[in-house]
Amino acid sequence: MLQSADLDSVRSFVVRELVDFGAESDKVVDGARLEELEIDSLGVVELTASIKREFGVDVPLEALTKDVTVAGVIALIQGAAAA
């Protein structure tokens, strides 16, 4: 279970993961949608697994496939950690 889902550490994790999945680092901003960053369905599946490994929380796959932004991913992680 995530002890402290502080914004900076969660944001750093999300940016690092998205860049690892092929997004250009300068385009990974809060308002960017995963689709715009060219994160495909396999990348979304891998992102959910990475979130589980890193924070020990489950973020529903469906939540990451519905036109979600970088800020939305961060909020989903923080929400799951707070639950």
PDB file of C-alpha atoms in Angstrom:
ATOM      1  CA  MET A   1       0.000   0.000   0.000  1.00  0.00           C
ATOM      2  CA  LEU A   2       1.219   3.450  -0.872  1.00  0.00           C
ATOM      3  CA  GLN A   3       2.221   5.403   2.205  1.00  0.00           C
ATOM      4  CA  SER A   4       2.457   8.839   0.647  1.00  0.00           C
ATOM      5  CA  ALA A   5       1.227   9.580  -2.836  1.00  0.00           C
ATOM      6  CA  ASP A   6       2.727  13.033  -2.976  1.00  0.00           C
ATOM      7  CA  LEU A   7       2.131  14.861  -6.209  1.00  0.00           C
ATOM      8  CA  ASP A   8       5.781  15.270  -7.230  1.00  0.00           C
ATOM      9  CA  SER A   9       6.712  11.606  -6.857  1.00  0.00           C
ATOM     10  CA  VAL A  10       3.583  10.417  -8.650  1.00  0.00           C
ATOM     11  CA  ARG A  11       4.074  12.935 -11.470  1.00  0.00           C
ATOM     12  CA  SER A  12       7.746  11.928 -11.846  1.00  0.00           C
ATOM     13  CA  PHE A  13       6.758   8.278 -12.029  1.00  0.00           C
ATOM     14  CA  VAL A  14       4.059   8.911 -14.661  1.00  0.00           C
ATOM     15  CA  VAL A  15       6.367  11.037 -16.807  1.00  0.00           C
ATOM     16  CA  ARG A  16       9.166   8.456 -16.585  1.00  0.00           C
ATOM     17  CA  GLU A  17       6.826   5.607 -17.522  1.00  0.00           C
ATOM     18  CA  LEU A  18       5.260   7.446 -20.456  1.00  0.00           C
ATOM     19  CA  VAL A  19       8.680   8.391 -21.828  1.00  0.00           C
ATOM     20  CA  ASP A  20       9.757   4.755 -21.450  1.00  0.00           C
ATOM     21  CA  PHE A  21       6.682   3.790 -23.497  1.00  0.00           C
ATOM     22  CA  GLY A  22       7.744   6.135 -26.308  1.00  0.00           C
ATOM     23  CA  ALA A  23       6.296   9.554 -25.504  1.00  0.00           C
ATOM     24  CA  GLU A  24       8.477  12.581 -26.147  1.00  0.00           C
ATOM     25  CA  SER A  25       9.445  14.001 -22.751  1.00  0.00           C
ATOM     26  CA  ASP A  26       8.680  17.623 -23.676  1.00  0.00           C
ATOM     27  CA  LYS A  27       5.127  16.633 -24.649  1.00  0.00           C
ATOM     28  CA  VAL A  28       4.317  14.883 -21.365  1.00  0.00           C
ATOM     29  CA  VAL A  29       2.417  17.730 -19.708  1.00  0.00           C
ATOM     30  CA  ASP A  30      -0.642  17.615 -17.453  1.00  0.00           C
ATOM     31  CA  GLY A  31      -3.140  18.342 -20.228  1.00  0.00           C
ATOM     32  CA  ALA A  32      -1.744  15.869 -22.763  1.00  0.00           C
ATOM     33  CA  ARG A  33      -3.972  12.871 -23.479  1.00  0.00           C
ATOM     34  CA  LEU A  34      -2.350   9.449 -23.623  1.00  0.00           C
ATOM     35  CA  GLU A  35      -3.584   9.097 -27.196  1.00  0.00           C
ATOM     36  CA  GLU A  36      -1.788  12.330 -28.165  1.00  0.00           C
ATOM     37  CA  LEU A  37       1.397  10.928 -26.655  1.00  0.00           C
ATOM     38  CA  GLU A  38       0.959   7.853 -28.861  1.00  0.00           C
ATOM     39  CA  ILE A  39       0.522   5.508 -25.908  1.00  0.00           C
ATOM     40  CA  ASP A  40      -1.250   2.530 -27.431  1.00  0.00           C
ATOM     41  CA  SER A  41      -3.371  -0.129 -25.748  1.00  0.00           C
ATOM     42  CA  LEU A  42      -0.327  -2.245 -24.927  1.00  0.00           C
ATOM     43  CA  GLY A  43       1.299   0.779 -23.297  1.00  0.00           C
ATOM     44  CA  VAL A  44      -1.831   1.335 -21.211  1.00  0.00           C
ATOM     45  CA  VAL A  45      -1.769  -2.295 -20.045  1.00  0.00           C
ATOM     46  CA  GLU A  46       1.917  -1.961 -19.181  1.00  0.00           C
ATOM     47  CA  LEU A  47       1.212   1.306 -17.356  1.00  0.00           C
ATOM     48  CA  THR A  48      -1.392  -0.371 -15.134  1.00  0.00           C
ATOM     49  CA  ALA A  49       1.129  -3.102 -14.284  1.00  0.00           C
ATOM     50  CA  SER A  50       3.814  -0.493 -13.538  1.00  0.00           C
ATOM     51  CA  ILE A  51       1.440   1.416 -11.259  1.00  0.00           C
ATOM     52  CA  LYS A  52       0.663  -1.801  -9.377  1.00  0.00           C
ATOM     53  CA  ARG A  53       4.388  -2.599  -8.977  1.00  0.00           C
ATOM     54  CA  GLU A  54       5.402   0.913  -7.957  1.00  0.00           C
ATOM     55  CA  PHE A  55       2.539   1.889  -5.662  1.00  0.00           C
ATOM     56  CA  GLY A  56       0.767  -1.359  -4.830  1.00  0.00           C
ATOM     57  CA  VAL A  57      -2.587  -0.038  -6.031  1.00  0.00           C
ATOM     58  CA  ASP A  58      -4.945  -1.075  -8.797  1.00  0.00           C
ATOM     59  CA  VAL A  59      -6.031   1.493 -11.332  1.00  0.00           C
ATOM     60  CA  PRO A  60      -8.808   0.102 -13.529  1.00  0.00           C
ATOM     61  CA  LEU A  61      -7.674  -0.438 -17.097  1.00  0.00           C
ATOM     62  CA  GLU A  62     -10.939   1.084 -18.328  1.00  0.00           C
ATOM     63  CA  ALA A  63     -10.114   4.347 -16.547  1.00  0.00           C
ATOM     64  CA  LEU A  64      -6.884   4.672 -18.512  1.00  0.00           C
ATOM     65  CA  THR A  65      -8.532   4.042 -21.863  1.00  0.00           C
ATOM     66  CA  LYS A  66     -11.164   6.788 -21.708  1.00  0.00           C
ATOM     67  CA  ASP A  67      -9.455   9.855 -23.170  1.00  0.00           C
ATOM     68  CA  VAL A  68      -7.433  10.347 -19.986  1.00  0.00           C
ATOM     69  CA  THR A  69      -4.801  13.051 -19.584  1.00  0.00           C
ATOM     70  CA  VAL A  70      -1.479  12.892 -17.763  1.00  0.00           C
ATOM     71  CA  ALA A  71      -3.097  14.819 -14.884  1.00  0.00           C
ATOM     72  CA  GLY A  72      -5.932  12.283 -14.949  1.00  0.00           C
ATOM     73  CA  VAL A  73      -3.497   9.383 -14.568  1.00  0.00           C
ATOM     74  CA  ILE A  74      -1.869  11.141 -11.611  1.00  0.00           C
ATOM     75  CA  ALA A  75      -5.283  11.717 -10.018  1.00  0.00           C
ATOM     76  CA  LEU A  76      -6.266   8.072 -10.548  1.00  0.00           C
ATOM     77  CA  ILE A  77      -3.098   6.890  -8.789  1.00  0.00           C
ATOM     78  CA  GLN A  78      -3.594   9.293  -5.900  1.00  0.00           C
ATOM     79  CA  GLY A  79      -7.260   8.330  -5.605  1.00  0.00           C
ATOM     80  CA  ALA A  80      -6.470   4.621  -5.561  1.00  0.00           C
ATOM     81  CA  ALA A  81      -3.764   5.210  -2.958  1.00  0.00           C
ATOM     82  CA  ALA A  82      -6.133   7.150  -0.729  1.00  0.00           C
ATOM     83  CA  ALA A  83      -8.834   4.473  -0.875  1.00  0.00           C
TER      84      ALA A  83
END
